[in-house]
Amino acid sequence: MAERLRAGRCALLWRHAQTTQGVGDPPGFRLDQCSTQRNLSEAGRTQARAAGEWLRARGLAPGAVRSSAWCRCKDTADLAFGAHSLWAPLNSTFGSTEISANNRQLLLDGLARIPAGTFEVWVTHQVNITAFTGESVAMGDAVVVDRAAKVVARGGFGG
């Protein structure tokens, strides 16, 4: 995975780190109130920090870190990299097996803008990764996609 990221012109689609038990979010959750959402567990917080350390140990620094607006994604990004920018196409599509044509195009356009020698990290949700790539990944794991959204690497950050 590290070699492919180093080559650039790709994005690391990273499923948020391990959360507390549950699926989706509780009824009535609010994006502006983390206490109403399913959040990272302590193991997930450790997992996110370790992923950032894994990348830094290999001399890899993303050109941008983009995140879904869900707190578990923002926290994953911040614990790994210290900062993120919100990007609506990464927001959860839970309850749907598809992403909208508009969001798919925004993701493809985002990939097309990543230059050689640079990669971006996109922290998102399982449903989004599967809808965009057809791949399923565990919490805290990732796929690397090229400019055509083809999966060119996959894995985790543990050792």
PDB file of C-alpha atoms in Angstrom:
ATOM      1  CA  MET A   1       0.000   0.000   0.000  1.00  0.00           C
ATOM      2  CA  ALA A   2       2.843   2.409   0.857  1.00  0.00           C
ATOM      3  CA  GLU A   3       4.490   2.063  -2.562  1.00  0.00           C
ATOM      4  CA  ARG A   4       1.251   2.848  -4.350  1.00  0.00           C
ATOM      5  CA  LEU A   5       0.606   5.908  -2.186  1.00  0.00           C
ATOM      6  CA  ARG A   6       4.129   7.160  -2.823  1.00  0.00           C
ATOM      7  CA  ALA A   7       3.498   7.064  -6.592  1.00  0.00           C
ATOM      8  CA  GLY A   8       0.583   9.471  -6.113  1.00  0.00           C
ATOM      9  CA  ARG A   9      -2.400  10.291  -8.279  1.00  0.00           C
ATOM     10  CA  CYS A  10      -4.526   8.236  -5.900  1.00  0.00           C
ATOM     11  CA  ALA A  11      -6.682   8.436  -2.808  1.00  0.00           C
ATOM     12  CA  LEU A  12      -6.682   6.336   0.328  1.00  0.00           C
ATOM     13  CA  LEU A  13     -10.356   5.649   1.049  1.00  0.00           C
ATOM     14  CA  TRP A  14     -10.176   4.923   4.744  1.00  0.00           C
ATOM     15  CA  ARG A  15     -13.082   3.507   6.699  1.00  0.00           C
ATOM     16  CA  HIS A  16     -13.277   5.264  10.060  1.00  0.00           C
ATOM     17  CA  ALA A  17     -11.549   3.521  12.949  1.00  0.00           C
ATOM     18  CA  GLN A  18     -13.230   1.073  15.348  1.00  0.00           C
ATOM     19  CA  THR A  19     -16.404   2.357  16.975  1.00  0.00           C
ATOM     20  CA  THR A  20     -18.505   1.481  19.960  1.00  0.00           C
ATOM     21  CA  GLN A  21     -20.939  -1.364  19.326  1.00  0.00           C
ATOM     22  CA  GLY A  22     -23.806  -0.818  16.949  1.00  0.00           C
ATOM     23  CA  VAL A  23     -24.719  -0.320  13.339  1.00  0.00           C
ATOM     24  CA  GLY A  24     -25.453   3.069  11.857  1.00  0.00           C
ATOM     25  CA  ASP A  25     -26.450   5.813  14.260  1.00  0.00           C
ATOM     26  CA  PRO A  26     -29.183   6.037  16.896  1.00  0.00           C
ATOM     27  CA  PRO A  27     -32.551   7.430  15.810  1.00  0.00           C
ATOM     28  CA  GLY A  28     -32.595  11.215  15.896  1.00  0.00           C
ATOM     29  CA  PHE A  29     -28.814  11.629  15.783  1.00  0.00           C
ATOM     30  CA  ARG A  30     -27.464  15.042  14.818  1.00  0.00           C
ATOM     31  CA  LEU A  31     -24.290  15.762  12.877  1.00  0.00           C
ATOM     32  CA  ASP A  32     -23.573  18.791  15.056  1.00  0.00           C
ATOM     33  CA  GLN A  33     -23.741  16.744  18.287  1.00  0.00           C
ATOM     34  CA  CYS A  34     -21.222  13.934  18.588  1.00  0.00           C
ATOM     35  CA  SER A  35     -22.963  12.663  21.728  1.00  0.00           C
ATOM     36  CA  THR A  36     -25.950  11.617  19.570  1.00  0.00           C
ATOM     37  CA  GLN A  37     -23.826   9.514  17.168  1.00  0.00           C
ATOM     38  CA  ARG A  38     -21.974   6.197  17.272  1.00  0.00           C
ATOM     39  CA  ASN A  39     -18.414   7.263  18.026  1.00  0.00           C
ATOM     40  CA  LEU A  40     -14.916   5.839  18.148  1.00  0.00           C
ATOM     41  CA  SER A  41     -14.142   3.392  20.918  1.00  0.00           C
ATOM     42  CA  GLU A  42     -10.912   3.732  22.884  1.00  0.00           C
ATOM     43  CA  ALA A  43      -9.476   0.983  20.653  1.00  0.00           C
ATOM     44  CA  GLY A  44     -10.538   3.023  17.624  1.00  0.00           C
ATOM     45  CA  ARG A  45      -8.807   6.127  18.927  1.00  0.00           C
ATOM     46  CA  THR A  46      -5.616   4.105  19.353  1.00  0.00           C
ATOM     47  CA  GLN A  47      -6.121   2.583  15.890  1.00  0.00           C
ATOM     48  CA  ALA A  48      -6.450   6.021  14.258  1.00  0.00           C
ATOM     49  CA  ARG A  49      -3.296   7.350  15.927  1.00  0.00           C
ATOM     50  CA  ALA A  50      -1.395   4.200  14.895  1.00  0.00           C
ATOM     51  CA  ALA A  51      -2.473   4.621  11.261  1.00  0.00           C
ATOM     52  CA  GLY A  52      -1.062   8.138  11.163  1.00  0.00           C
ATOM     53  CA  GLU A  53       2.165   6.873  12.727  1.00  0.00           C
ATOM     54  CA  TRP A  54       2.322   4.025  10.157  1.00  0.00           C
ATOM     55  CA  LEU A  55       2.158   6.517   7.288  1.00  0.00           C
ATOM     56  CA  ARG A  56       4.655   8.939   8.853  1.00  0.00           C
ATOM     57  CA  ALA A  57       7.109   6.092   9.541  1.00  0.00           C
ATOM     58  CA  ARG A  58       7.102   5.416   5.799  1.00  0.00           C
ATOM     59  CA  GLY A  59       7.630   9.060   4.903  1.00  0.00           C
ATOM     60  CA  LEU A  60       4.081   9.428   3.579  1.00  0.00           C
ATOM     61  CA  ALA A  61       2.229  12.715   4.044  1.00  0.00           C
ATOM     62  CA  PRO A  62      -1.098  13.253   2.283  1.00  0.00           C
ATOM     63  CA  GLY A  63      -1.617  16.351   0.176  1.00  0.00           C
ATOM     64  CA  ALA A  64      -5.069  16.662   1.739  1.00  0.00           C
ATOM     65  CA  VAL A  65      -7.164  14.915   4.377  1.00  0.00           C
ATOM     66  CA  ARG A  66     -10.875  15.009   3.634  1.00  0.00           C
ATOM     67  CA  SER A  67     -13.580  13.640   5.895  1.00  0.00           C
ATOM     68  CA  SER A  68     -17.230  12.849   6.173  1.00  0.00           C
ATOM     69  CA  ALA A  69     -19.066  15.158   8.586  1.00  0.00           C
ATOM     70  CA  TRP A  70     -19.749  12.261  11.003  1.00  0.00           C
ATOM     71  CA  CYS A  71     -17.776  12.600  14.247  1.00  0.00           C
ATOM     72  CA  ARG A  72     -16.241   9.106  13.989  1.00  0.00           C
ATOM     73  CA  CYS A  73     -14.694  10.095  10.642  1.00  0.00           C
ATOM     74  CA  LYS A  74     -13.569  13.553  11.753  1.00  0.00           C
ATOM     75  CA  ASP A  75     -12.018  12.079  14.896  1.00  0.00           C
ATOM     76  CA  THR A  76     -10.247   9.372  12.875  1.00  0.00           C
ATOM     77  CA  ALA A  77      -8.757  12.035  10.592  1.00  0.00           C
ATOM     78  CA  ASP A  78      -7.769  14.362  13.427  1.00  0.00           C
ATOM     79  CA  LEU A  79      -6.166  11.642  15.552  1.00  0.00           C
ATOM     80  CA  ALA A  80      -4.125  10.417  12.582  1.00  0.00           C
ATOM     81  CA  PHE A  81      -3.211  13.733  10.950  1.00  0.00           C
ATOM     82  CA  GLY A  82      -4.185  16.588  13.268  1.00  0.00           C
ATOM     83  CA  ALA A  83      -6.613  18.198  10.824  1.00  0.00           C
ATOM     84  CA  HIS A  84      -9.131  17.546   8.070  1.00  0.00           C
ATOM     85  CA  SER A  85     -11.480  19.336   5.726  1.00  0.00           C
ATOM     86  CA  LEU A  86     -15.098  18.278   5.416  1.00  0.00           C
ATOM     87  CA  TRP A  87     -16.210  17.002   2.029  1.00  0.00           C
ATOM     88  CA  ALA A  88     -19.910  16.227   1.543  1.00  0.00           C
ATOM     89  CA  PRO A  89     -19.426  13.404  -1.024  1.00  0.00           C
ATOM     90  CA  LEU A  90     -17.877  11.353   1.812  1.00  0.00           C
ATOM     91  CA  ASN A  91     -20.943  11.673   4.064  1.00  0.00           C
ATOM     92  CA  SER A  92     -22.660   8.421   4.969  1.00  0.00           C
ATOM     93  CA  THR A  93     -25.221   6.965   2.608  1.00  0.00           C
ATOM     94  CA  PHE A  94     -26.333   4.411   5.231  1.00  0.00           C
ATOM     95  CA  GLY A  95     -29.646   2.866   4.248  1.00  0.00           C
ATOM     96  CA  SER A  96     -28.784   2.985   0.545  1.00  0.00           C
ATOM     97  CA  THR A  97     -26.586   0.684  -1.506  1.00  0.00           C
ATOM     98  CA  GLU A  98     -25.730   3.434  -3.978  1.00  0.00           C
ATOM     99  CA  ILE A  99     -24.173   6.842  -4.034  1.00  0.00           C
ATOM    100  CA  SER A 100     -25.821   9.499  -6.129  1.00  0.00           C
ATOM    101  CA  ALA A 101     -24.571  10.105  -9.651  1.00  0.00           C
ATOM    102  CA  ASN A 102     -23.614  13.619  -8.540  1.00  0.00           C
ATOM    103  CA  ASN A 103     -21.523  12.349  -5.604  1.00  0.00           C
ATOM    104  CA  ARG A 104     -19.871   9.712  -7.798  1.00  0.00           C
ATOM    105  CA  GLN A 105     -18.882  12.450 -10.255  1.00  0.00           C
ATOM    106  CA  LEU A 106     -17.565  14.675  -7.452  1.00  0.00           C
ATOM    107  CA  LEU A 107     -15.413  11.786  -6.202  1.00  0.00           C
ATOM    108  CA  LEU A 108     -14.112  11.087  -9.711  1.00  0.00           C
ATOM    109  CA  ASP A 109     -13.381  14.791 -10.221  1.00  0.00           C
ATOM    110  CA  GLY A 110     -11.530  14.827  -6.900  1.00  0.00           C
ATOM    111  CA  LEU A 111      -9.409  11.865  -7.997  1.00  0.00           C
ATOM    112  CA  ALA A 112      -8.630  13.542 -11.320  1.00  0.00           C
ATOM    113  CA  ARG A 113      -7.193  16.596  -9.521  1.00  0.00           C
ATOM    114  CA  ILE A 114      -4.642  14.646  -7.441  1.00  0.00           C
ATOM    115  CA  PRO A 115      -1.203  15.189  -9.019  1.00  0.00           C
ATOM    116  CA  ALA A 116       1.616  12.709  -9.488  1.00  0.00           C
ATOM    117  CA  GLY A 117       3.663  12.221  -6.347  1.00  0.00           C
ATOM    118  CA  THR A 118       0.731  13.206  -4.125  1.00  0.00           C
ATOM    119  CA  PHE A 119      -2.093  11.264  -2.534  1.00  0.00           C
ATOM    120  CA  GLU A 120      -5.112  12.290  -0.506  1.00  0.00           C
ATOM    121  CA  VAL A 121      -6.766  10.582   2.449  1.00  0.00           C
ATOM    122  CA  TRP A 122     -10.551  10.383   2.338  1.00  0.00           C
ATOM    123  CA  VAL A 123     -12.095   9.216   5.633  1.00  0.00           C
ATOM    124  CA  THR A 124     -15.555   7.817   5.076  1.00  0.00           C
ATOM    125  CA  HIS A 125     -17.937   4.924   5.748  1.00  0.00           C
ATOM    126  CA  GLN A 126     -18.224   1.298   4.681  1.00  0.00           C
ATOM    127  CA  VAL A 127     -21.370   1.919   2.636  1.00  0.00           C
ATOM    128  CA  ASN A 128     -19.653   4.667   0.657  1.00  0.00           C
ATOM    129  CA  ILE A 129     -16.518   2.639  -0.023  1.00  0.00           C
ATOM    130  CA  THR A 130     -18.561  -0.350  -1.175  1.00  0.00           C
ATOM    131  CA  ALA A 131     -20.855   1.768  -3.360  1.00  0.00           C
ATOM    132  CA  PHE A 132     -17.897   3.540  -5.003  1.00  0.00           C
ATOM    133  CA  THR A 133     -15.482   0.613  -5.380  1.00  0.00           C
ATOM    134  CA  GLY A 134     -17.408  -2.608  -4.809  1.00  0.00           C
ATOM    135  CA  GLU A 135     -14.956  -3.435  -1.989  1.00  0.00           C
ATOM    136  CA  SER A 136     -15.715  -4.151   1.649  1.00  0.00           C
ATOM    137  CA  VAL A 137     -13.232  -3.162   4.356  1.00  0.00           C
ATOM    138  CA  ALA A 138     -13.136  -3.538   8.125  1.00  0.00           C
ATOM    139  CA  MET A 139     -13.236  -0.532  10.429  1.00  0.00           C
ATOM    140  CA  GLY A 140      -9.858   1.180  10.301  1.00  0.00           C
ATOM    141  CA  ASP A 141      -8.831  -0.454   7.009  1.00  0.00           C
ATOM    142  CA  ALA A 142      -8.570   1.190   3.606  1.00  0.00           C
ATOM    143  CA  VAL A 143      -8.417   0.817  -0.138  1.00  0.00           C
ATOM    144  CA  VAL A 144      -6.251   2.865  -2.471  1.00  0.00           C
ATOM    145  CA  VAL A 145      -7.975   3.937  -5.678  1.00  0.00           C
ATOM    146  CA  ASP A 146      -6.384   5.361  -8.796  1.00  0.00           C
ATOM    147  CA  ARG A 147      -7.788   8.199 -10.898  1.00  0.00           C
ATOM    148  CA  ALA A 148     -10.263   5.811 -12.559  1.00  0.00           C
ATOM    149  CA  ALA A 149     -11.536   4.688  -9.119  1.00  0.00           C
ATOM    150  CA  LYS A 150      -9.932   1.268  -9.611  1.00  0.00           C
ATOM    151  CA  VAL A 151      -8.752  -0.360  -6.383  1.00  0.00           C
ATOM    152  CA  VAL A 152      -4.972  -0.717  -6.697  1.00  0.00           C
ATOM    153  CA  ALA A 153      -4.116  -1.630  -3.083  1.00  0.00           C
ATOM    154  CA  ARG A 154      -5.853  -2.445   0.170  1.00  0.00           C
ATOM    155  CA  GLY A 155      -5.006  -3.148   3.757  1.00  0.00           C
ATOM    156  CA  GLY A 156      -4.651  -1.968   7.294  1.00  0.00           C
ATOM    157  CA  PHE A 157      -1.996  -0.125   9.222  1.00  0.00           C
ATOM    158  CA  GLY A 158      -0.935  -2.688  11.800  1.00  0.00           C
ATOM    159  CA  GLY A 159       2.639  -3.788  11.346  1.00  0.00           C
TER     160      GLY A 159
END
